[in-house]
Amino acid sequence: MNMLDREVTMPAAVALDAPLSALLREGTRAEHEQAENEGFVSRLMSGGLDVAAYADLAAQQHAVYTALEEASAVVRADQRGTGLVFDELTRVPAIERDLAYLHGDGWREEIRVLPATETYVARLRDVGGDLPRYAAHAYTRYLGDLSGGQIVQRMMQRHYGMGVAGLEFYDFPEIVKVKPFKDLYRERLDGLALSAEETDVAVAEAQEAFRLNRAVFVELGERHPGVSR
Ligand code: HEM
């Protein structure tokens, strides 16, 4: 469906003039629950898959963050958006180290980007330079990595015997305390002073970002069905 044809769905409890960070959180609550409960994610998190499945996820993340961080460079040059781009969040170098560990030095030739990932990347390339939509995509990924991502890292270590190598993606060495950083990020979102129309666009795009992530999980699930017990 075209984004412009879709109404933003928002729980009635959230005031329409609430800060952007609150609108994003409430506007994606249902999508978050769906993403968290997607078969591939729950199997990976509960030990039903293997390091190869995680390595495949990391390959998809490489494609996504390459496009997202190209968009960050555009937004950084925009006076209104510059405060939303943090060097501390940059993920591509860490993912590349993870991929070299997980797939070996020839990882660039070895990894396979899934069709759903191509769709996600195409969306980022299309709209990532537009501030409200960039805010939506950056919010979805970076606040997610700083939140549930930390749980993902622990579960990979617990279930698949991984250490630090291969999981650098979830480490933010320059962010000493995650909670205050997430609060600062939310302040920056709220400080963008988007118009009402731009705010609607941002919330709809965040819902789309979650759907794009979920579609990637669905395809990863087809490639990694796990063992039936
Ligand atoms: C393994 C599955 C996941 C788990 C266990 C998980 C868990 C969590 C938890 C516990 C929080 C709340 C943290 C807090 O209040 O500080 C959170 C927040 C968040 N997660 Fe997830 N998550 C998962 C998957 C995802 C996915 C797939 C995405 C999007 C791609 C995502 C995006 C977010 C975002 C954007 C937030 C911030 C919400 C806000 O405060 O505005 N999460 N997650």
PDB file of N, CA and C in Angstrom, residues 119-200:
ATOM      1  N   THR A 119      13.955  -4.784  -0.446  1.00  0.00           N
ATOM      2  CA  THR A 119      12.797  -3.869  -0.392  1.00  0.00           C
ATOM      3  C   THR A 119      13.004  -2.808   0.699  1.00  0.00           C
ATOM      4  N   TYR A 120      13.500  -3.266   1.848  1.00  0.00           N
ATOM      5  CA  TYR A 120      13.761  -2.358   2.975  1.00  0.00           C
ATOM      6  C   TYR A 120      14.829  -1.320   2.554  1.00  0.00           C
ATOM      7  N   VAL A 121      15.902  -1.806   1.944  1.00  0.00           N
ATOM      8  CA  VAL A 121      16.991  -0.920   1.508  1.00  0.00           C
ATOM      9  C   VAL A 121      16.469   0.090   0.481  1.00  0.00           C
ATOM     10  N   ALA A 122      15.618  -0.386  -0.429  1.00  0.00           N
ATOM     11  CA  ALA A 122      15.081   0.513  -1.467  1.00  0.00           C
ATOM     12  C   ALA A 122      14.262   1.621  -0.813  1.00  0.00           C
ATOM     13  N   ARG A 123      13.501   1.258   0.220  1.00  0.00           N
ATOM     14  CA  ARG A 123      12.692   2.260   0.921  1.00  0.00           C
ATOM     15  C   ARG A 123      13.612   3.301   1.590  1.00  0.00           C
ATOM     16  N   LEU A 124      14.687   2.818   2.212  1.00  0.00           N
ATOM     17  CA  LEU A 124      15.619   3.748   2.862  1.00  0.00           C
ATOM     18  C   LEU A 124      16.270   4.673   1.838  1.00  0.00           C
ATOM     19  N   ARG A 125      16.603   4.104   0.683  1.00  0.00           N
ATOM     20  CA  ARG A 125      17.240   4.939  -0.342  1.00  0.00           C
ATOM     21  C   ARG A 125      16.261   5.973  -0.879  1.00  0.00           C
ATOM     22  N   ASP A 126      14.985   5.571  -0.955  1.00  0.00           N
ATOM     23  CA  ASP A 126      13.951   6.462  -1.489  1.00  0.00           C
ATOM     24  C   ASP A 126      13.664   7.630  -0.561  1.00  0.00           C
ATOM     25  N   VAL A 127      13.478   7.332   0.721  1.00  0.00           N
ATOM     26  CA  VAL A 127      12.926   8.356   1.623  1.00  0.00           C
ATOM     27  C   VAL A 127      13.865   8.729   2.771  1.00  0.00           C
ATOM     28  N   GLY A 128      15.020   8.050   2.872  1.00  0.00           N
ATOM     29  CA  GLY A 128      15.879   8.231   4.040  1.00  0.00           C
ATOM     30  C   GLY A 128      16.426   9.643   4.208  1.00  0.00           C
ATOM     31  N   GLY A 129      16.474  10.409   3.130  1.00  0.00           N
ATOM     32  CA  GLY A 129      17.012  11.765   3.244  1.00  0.00           C
ATOM     33  C   GLY A 129      15.966  12.780   3.675  1.00  0.00           C
ATOM     34  N   ASP A 130      14.724  12.309   3.831  1.00  0.00           N
ATOM     35  CA  ASP A 130      13.626  13.198   4.218  1.00  0.00           C
ATOM     36  C   ASP A 130      13.504  13.151   5.740  1.00  0.00           C
ATOM     37  N   LEU A 131      13.643  14.293   6.396  1.00  0.00           N
ATOM     38  CA  LEU A 131      13.825  14.294   7.855  1.00  0.00           C
ATOM     39  C   LEU A 131      12.783  13.496   8.644  1.00  0.00           C
ATOM     40  N   PRO A 132      11.480  13.716   8.446  1.00  0.00           N
ATOM     41  CA  PRO A 132      10.527  12.944   9.266  1.00  0.00           C
ATOM     42  C   PRO A 132      10.659  11.446   9.034  1.00  0.00           C
ATOM     43  N   ARG A 133      10.917  11.061   7.815  1.00  0.00           N
ATOM     44  CA  ARG A 133      11.010   9.619   7.527  1.00  0.00           C
ATOM     45  C   ARG A 133      12.344   9.062   8.027  1.00  0.00           C
ATOM     46  N   TYR A 134      13.392   9.850   7.919  1.00  0.00           N
ATOM     47  CA  TYR A 134      14.670   9.413   8.500  1.00  0.00           C
ATOM     48  C   TYR A 134      14.494   9.194  10.008  1.00  0.00           C
ATOM     49  N   ALA A 135      13.843  10.161  10.658  1.00  0.00           N
ATOM     50  CA  ALA A 135      13.646  10.054  12.117  1.00  0.00           C
ATOM     51  C   ALA A 135      12.940   8.740  12.441  1.00  0.00           C
ATOM     52  N   ALA A 136      11.963   8.375  11.634  1.00  0.00           N
ATOM     53  CA  ALA A 136      11.199   7.145  11.868  1.00  0.00           C
ATOM     54  C   ALA A 136      12.087   5.911  11.736  1.00  0.00           C
ATOM     55  N   HIS A 137      12.894   5.871  10.704  1.00  0.00           N
ATOM     56  CA  HIS A 137      13.735   4.696  10.485  1.00  0.00           C
ATOM     57  C   HIS A 137      14.860   4.626  11.526  1.00  0.00           C
ATOM     58  N   ALA A 138      15.452   5.771  11.823  1.00  0.00           N
ATOM     59  CA  ALA A 138      16.554   5.780  12.792  1.00  0.00           C
ATOM     60  C   ALA A 138      16.022   5.400  14.175  1.00  0.00           C
ATOM     61  N   TYR A 139      14.863   5.959  14.536  1.00  0.00           N
ATOM     62  CA  TYR A 139      14.215   5.586  15.809  1.00  0.00           C
ATOM     63  C   TYR A 139      14.013   4.068  15.877  1.00  0.00           C
ATOM     64  N   THR A 140      13.415   3.517  14.840  1.00  0.00           N
ATOM     65  CA  THR A 140      13.061   2.088  14.851  1.00  0.00           C
ATOM     66  C   THR A 140      14.291   1.220  15.050  1.00  0.00           C
ATOM     67  N   ARG A 141      15.358   1.541  14.378  1.00  0.00           N
ATOM     68  CA  ARG A 141      16.536   0.681  14.477  1.00  0.00           C
ATOM     69  C   ARG A 141      17.361   1.003  15.731  1.00  0.00           C
ATOM     70  N   TYR A 142      17.762   2.261  15.876  1.00  0.00           N
ATOM     71  CA  TYR A 142      18.740   2.541  16.935  1.00  0.00           C
ATOM     72  C   TYR A 142      18.151   2.382  18.342  1.00  0.00           C
ATOM     73  N   LEU A 143      16.927   2.884  18.558  1.00  0.00           N
ATOM     74  CA  LEU A 143      16.370   2.686  19.905  1.00  0.00           C
ATOM     75  C   LEU A 143      16.086   1.211  20.148  1.00  0.00           C
ATOM     76  N   GLY A 144      15.774   0.490  19.073  1.00  0.00           N
ATOM     77  CA  GLY A 144      15.580  -0.956  19.191  1.00  0.00           C
ATOM     78  C   GLY A 144      16.881  -1.656  19.563  1.00  0.00           C
ATOM     79  N   ASP A 145      17.971  -1.269  18.904  1.00  0.00           N
ATOM     80  CA  ASP A 145      19.269  -1.901  19.195  1.00  0.00           C
ATOM     81  C   ASP A 145      19.701  -1.611  20.631  1.00  0.00           C
ATOM     82  N   LEU A 146      19.364  -0.410  21.104  1.00  0.00           N
ATOM     83  CA  LEU A 146      19.752  -0.038  22.465  1.00  0.00           C
ATOM     84  C   LEU A 146      18.818  -0.651  23.505  1.00  0.00           C
ATOM     85  N   SER A 147      17.705  -1.220  23.039  1.00  0.00           N
ATOM     86  CA  SER A 147      16.727  -1.802  23.985  1.00  0.00           C
ATOM     87  C   SER A 147      16.741  -3.319  23.846  1.00  0.00           C
ATOM     88  N   GLY A 148      15.844  -3.848  22.991  1.00  0.00           N
ATOM     89  CA  GLY A 148      15.775  -5.302  22.813  1.00  0.00           C
ATOM     90  C   GLY A 148      17.079  -5.893  22.294  1.00  0.00           C
ATOM     91  N   GLY A 149      17.852  -5.093  21.569  1.00  0.00           N
ATOM     92  CA  GLY A 149      19.125  -5.580  21.014  1.00  0.00           C
ATOM     93  C   GLY A 149      20.046  -6.114  22.101  1.00  0.00           C
ATOM     94  N   GLN A 150      19.966  -5.485  23.261  1.00  0.00           N
ATOM     95  CA  GLN A 150      20.830  -5.913  24.358  1.00  0.00           C
ATOM     96  C   GLN A 150      20.412  -7.303  24.858  1.00  0.00           C
ATOM     97  N   ILE A 151      19.108  -7.562  24.760  1.00  0.00           N
ATOM     98  CA  ILE A 151      18.597  -8.887  25.158  1.00  0.00           C
ATOM     99  C   ILE A 151      19.019  -9.915  24.100  1.00  0.00           C
ATOM    100  N   VAL A 152      18.952  -9.514  22.830  1.00  0.00           N
ATOM    101  CA  VAL A 152      19.353 -10.418  21.744  1.00  0.00           C
ATOM    102  C   VAL A 152      20.800 -10.862  21.978  1.00  0.00           C
ATOM    103  N   GLN A 153      21.672  -9.910  22.265  1.00  0.00           N
ATOM    104  CA  GLN A 153      23.086 -10.236  22.482  1.00  0.00           C
ATOM    105  C   GLN A 153      23.237 -11.289  23.586  1.00  0.00           C
ATOM    106  N   ARG A 154      22.543 -11.072  24.696  1.00  0.00           N
ATOM    107  CA  ARG A 154      22.647 -12.032  25.810  1.00  0.00           C
ATOM    108  C   ARG A 154      22.151 -13.415  25.415  1.00  0.00           C
ATOM    109  N   MET A 155      21.056 -13.448  24.657  1.00  0.00           N
ATOM    110  CA  MET A 155      20.496 -14.747  24.265  1.00  0.00           C
ATOM    111  C   MET A 155      21.422 -15.486  23.297  1.00  0.00           C
ATOM    112  N   MET A 156      22.081 -14.746  22.405  1.00  0.00           N
ATOM    113  CA  MET A 156      23.014 -15.399  21.475  1.00  0.00           C
ATOM    114  C   MET A 156      24.168 -16.017  22.270  1.00  0.00           C
ATOM    115  N   GLN A 157      24.606 -15.292  23.289  1.00  0.00           N
ATOM    116  CA  GLN A 157      25.707 -15.811  24.113  1.00  0.00           C
ATOM    117  C   GLN A 157      25.249 -17.030  24.907  1.00  0.00           C
ATOM    118  N   ARG A 158      24.040 -16.939  25.430  1.00  0.00           N
ATOM    119  CA  ARG A 158      23.551 -18.040  26.266  1.00  0.00           C
ATOM    120  C   ARG A 158      23.297 -19.309  25.449  1.00  0.00           C
ATOM    121  N   HIS A 159      22.637 -19.160  24.305  1.00  0.00           N
ATOM    122  CA  HIS A 159      22.182 -20.352  23.570  1.00  0.00           C
ATOM    123  C   HIS A 159      23.198 -20.897  22.576  1.00  0.00           C
ATOM    124  N   TYR A 160      24.037 -20.026  22.040  1.00  0.00           N
ATOM    125  CA  TYR A 160      24.881 -20.497  20.937  1.00  0.00           C
ATOM    126  C   TYR A 160      26.376 -20.422  21.267  1.00  0.00           C
ATOM    127  N   GLY A 161      26.684 -20.251  22.537  1.00  0.00           N
ATOM    128  CA  GLY A 161      28.074 -20.258  22.970  1.00  0.00           C
ATOM    129  C   GLY A 161      28.913 -19.153  22.354  1.00  0.00           C
ATOM    130  N   MET A 162      28.287 -18.048  21.997  1.00  0.00           N
ATOM    131  CA  MET A 162      29.075 -16.952  21.425  1.00  0.00           C
ATOM    132  C   MET A 162      29.666 -16.111  22.556  1.00  0.00           C
ATOM    133  N   GLY A 163      30.788 -15.462  22.249  1.00  0.00           N
ATOM    134  CA  GLY A 163      31.388 -14.561  23.221  1.00  0.00           C
ATOM    135  C   GLY A 163      31.107 -13.133  22.796  1.00  0.00           C
ATOM    136  N   VAL A 164      32.169 -12.351  22.645  1.00  0.00           N
ATOM    137  CA  VAL A 164      32.009 -10.960  22.216  1.00  0.00           C
ATOM    138  C   VAL A 164      32.100 -10.898  20.688  1.00  0.00           C
ATOM    139  N   ALA A 165      33.003 -11.714  20.124  1.00  0.00           N
ATOM    140  CA  ALA A 165      33.204 -11.699  18.663  1.00  0.00           C
ATOM    141  C   ALA A 165      31.916 -12.119  17.959  1.00  0.00           C
ATOM    142  N   GLY A 166      31.594 -11.397  16.904  1.00  0.00           N
ATOM    143  CA  GLY A 166      30.380 -11.694  16.141  1.00  0.00           C
ATOM    144  C   GLY A 166      29.164 -10.940  16.650  1.00  0.00           C
ATOM    145  N   LEU A 167      29.299 -10.337  17.829  1.00  0.00           N
ATOM    146  CA  LEU A 167      28.155  -9.636  18.431  1.00  0.00           C
ATOM    147  C   LEU A 167      28.474  -8.170  18.722  1.00  0.00           C
ATOM    148  N   GLU A 168      29.495  -7.650  18.038  1.00  0.00           N
ATOM    149  CA  GLU A 168      29.880  -6.256  18.299  1.00  0.00           C
ATOM    150  C   GLU A 168      28.770  -5.277  17.912  1.00  0.00           C
ATOM    151  N   PHE A 169      27.921  -5.737  16.990  1.00  0.00           N
ATOM    152  CA  PHE A 169      26.787  -4.910  16.571  1.00  0.00           C
ATOM    153  C   PHE A 169      25.999  -4.373  17.769  1.00  0.00           C
ATOM    154  N   TYR A 170      25.900  -5.187  18.815  1.00  0.00           N
ATOM    155  CA  TYR A 170      25.080  -4.798  19.967  1.00  0.00           C
ATOM    156  C   TYR A 170      25.875  -4.024  21.016  1.00  0.00           C
ATOM    157  N   ASP A 171      27.154  -3.795  20.757  1.00  0.00           N
ATOM    158  CA  ASP A 171      27.994  -3.036  21.697  1.00  0.00           C
ATOM    159  C   ASP A 171      28.108  -1.596  21.237  1.00  0.00           C
ATOM    160  N   PHE A 172      27.869  -0.709  22.156  1.00  0.00           N
ATOM    161  CA  PHE A 172      28.010   0.717  21.856  1.00  0.00           C
ATOM    162  C   PHE A 172      29.061   1.250  22.823  1.00  0.00           C
ATOM    163  N   PRO A 173      30.358   1.034  22.515  1.00  0.00           N
ATOM    164  CA  PRO A 173      31.380   1.335  23.514  1.00  0.00           C
ATOM    165  C   PRO A 173      31.421   2.796  23.934  1.00  0.00           C
ATOM    166  N   GLU A 174      30.951   3.676  23.065  1.00  0.00           N
ATOM    167  CA  GLU A 174      31.018   5.098  23.439  1.00  0.00           C
ATOM    168  C   GLU A 174      29.791   5.551  24.230  1.00  0.00           C
ATOM    169  N   ILE A 175      28.830   4.659  24.359  1.00  0.00           N
ATOM    170  CA  ILE A 175      27.641   5.016  25.137  1.00  0.00           C
ATOM    171  C   ILE A 175      27.763   4.321  26.494  1.00  0.00           C
ATOM    172  N   VAL A 176      28.129   5.092  27.504  1.00  0.00           N
ATOM    173  CA  VAL A 176      28.442   4.494  28.796  1.00  0.00           C
ATOM    174  C   VAL A 176      27.152   4.058  29.492  1.00  0.00           C
ATOM    175  N   LYS A 177      26.167   4.913  29.482  1.00  0.00           N
ATOM    176  CA  LYS A 177      24.893   4.559  30.132  1.00  0.00           C
ATOM    177  C   LYS A 177      23.786   4.660  29.094  1.00  0.00           C
ATOM    178  N   VAL A 178      23.147   3.518  28.865  1.00  0.00           N
ATOM    179  CA  VAL A 178      22.172   3.448  27.780  1.00  0.00           C
ATOM    180  C   VAL A 178      20.914   4.278  28.072  1.00  0.00           C
ATOM    181  N   LYS A 179      20.425   4.188  29.287  1.00  0.00           N
ATOM    182  CA  LYS A 179      19.150   4.852  29.589  1.00  0.00           C
ATOM    183  C   LYS A 179      19.216   6.365  29.352  1.00  0.00           C
ATOM    184  N   PRO A 180      20.217   7.075  29.921  1.00  0.00           N
ATOM    185  CA  PRO A 180      20.276   8.515  29.645  1.00  0.00           C
ATOM    186  C   PRO A 180      20.466   8.809  28.154  1.00  0.00           C
ATOM    187  N   PHE A 181      21.188   7.920  27.457  1.00  0.00           N
ATOM    188  CA  PHE A 181      21.366   8.163  26.024  1.00  0.00           C
ATOM    189  C   PHE A 181      20.031   8.045  25.291  1.00  0.00           C
ATOM    190  N   LYS A 182      19.245   7.029  25.656  1.00  0.00           N
ATOM    191  CA  LYS A 182      17.939   6.872  25.005  1.00  0.00           C
ATOM    192  C   LYS A 182      17.047   8.086  25.307  1.00  0.00           C
ATOM    193  N   ASP A 183      17.157   8.594  26.549  1.00  0.00           N
ATOM    194  CA  ASP A 183      16.375   9.792  26.896  1.00  0.00           C
ATOM    195  C   ASP A 183      16.820  10.980  26.044  1.00  0.00           C
ATOM    196  N   LEU A 184      18.149  11.110  25.854  1.00  0.00           N
ATOM    197  CA  LEU A 184      18.658  12.206  25.028  1.00  0.00           C
ATOM    198  C   LEU A 184      18.159  12.056  23.588  1.00  0.00           C
ATOM    199  N   TYR A 185      18.184  10.815  23.092  1.00  0.00           N
ATOM    200  CA  TYR A 185      17.728  10.587  21.720  1.00  0.00           C
ATOM    201  C   TYR A 185      16.255  10.999  21.579  1.00  0.00           C
ATOM    202  N   ARG A 186      15.455  10.629  22.581  1.00  0.00           N
ATOM    203  CA  ARG A 186      14.030  11.021  22.539  1.00  0.00           C
ATOM    204  C   ARG A 186      13.883  12.539  22.575  1.00  0.00           C
ATOM    205  N   GLU A 187      14.744  13.196  23.385  1.00  0.00           N
ATOM    206  CA  GLU A 187      14.696  14.680  23.425  1.00  0.00           C
ATOM    207  C   GLU A 187      15.008  15.263  22.059  1.00  0.00           C
ATOM    208  N   ARG A 188      15.987  14.655  21.385  1.00  0.00           N
ATOM    209  CA  ARG A 188      16.351  15.162  20.055  1.00  0.00           C
ATOM    210  C   ARG A 188      15.200  14.953  19.063  1.00  0.00           C
ATOM    211  N   LEU A 189      14.536  13.803  19.178  1.00  0.00           N
ATOM    212  CA  LEU A 189      13.364  13.564  18.309  1.00  0.00           C
ATOM    213  C   LEU A 189      12.324  14.652  18.568  1.00  0.00           C
ATOM    214  N   ASP A 190      12.071  14.901  19.855  1.00  0.00           N
ATOM    215  CA  ASP A 190      11.031  15.873  20.212  1.00  0.00           C
ATOM    216  C   ASP A 190      11.450  17.287  19.797  1.00  0.00           C
ATOM    217  N   GLY A 191      12.753  17.529  19.782  1.00  0.00           N
ATOM    218  CA  GLY A 191      13.258  18.856  19.433  1.00  0.00           C
ATOM    219  C   GLY A 191      13.274  19.128  17.934  1.00  0.00           C
ATOM    220  N   LEU A 192      12.903  18.153  17.133  1.00  0.00           N
ATOM    221  CA  LEU A 192      12.903  18.377  15.680  1.00  0.00           C
ATOM    222  C   LEU A 192      11.828  19.377  15.278  1.00  0.00           C
ATOM    223  N   ALA A 193      10.859  19.564  16.171  1.00  0.00           N
ATOM    224  CA  ALA A 193       9.764  20.507  15.908  1.00  0.00           C
ATOM    225  C   ALA A 193       9.125  20.252  14.550  1.00  0.00           C
ATOM    226  N   LEU A 194       8.708  19.019  14.333  1.00  0.00           N
ATOM    227  CA  LEU A 194       8.026  18.683  13.086  1.00  0.00           C
ATOM    228  C   LEU A 194       6.634  19.307  13.089  1.00  0.00           C
ATOM    229  N   SER A 195       6.140  19.628  11.917  1.00  0.00           N
ATOM    230  CA  SER A 195       4.757  20.100  11.803  1.00  0.00           C
ATOM    231  C   SER A 195       3.831  18.909  12.074  1.00  0.00           C
ATOM    232  N   ALA A 196       2.536  19.190  12.251  1.00  0.00           N
ATOM    233  CA  ALA A 196       1.577  18.100  12.500  1.00  0.00           C
ATOM    234  C   ALA A 196       1.597  17.115  11.328  1.00  0.00           C
ATOM    235  N   GLU A 197       1.681  17.665  10.151  1.00  0.00           N
ATOM    236  CA  GLU A 197       1.679  16.791   8.965  1.00  0.00           C
ATOM    237  C   GLU A 197       2.939  15.923   8.927  1.00  0.00           C
ATOM    238  N   GLU A 198       4.074  16.538   9.217  1.00  0.00           N
ATOM    239  CA  GLU A 198       5.339  15.774   9.239  1.00  0.00           C
ATOM    240  C   GLU A 198       5.327  14.703  10.338  1.00  0.00           C
ATOM    241  N   THR A 199       4.686  15.048  11.457  1.00  0.00           N
ATOM    242  CA  THR A 199       4.602  14.078  12.557  1.00  0.00           C
ATOM    243  C   THR A 199       3.823  12.851  12.113  1.00  0.00           C
ATOM    244  N   ASP A 200       2.704  13.085  11.432  1.00  0.00           N
ATOM    245  CA  ASP A 200       1.912  11.950  10.909  1.00  0.00           C
ATOM    246  C   ASP A 200       2.751  11.102   9.958  1.00  0.00           C
TER     247      ASP A 200
END
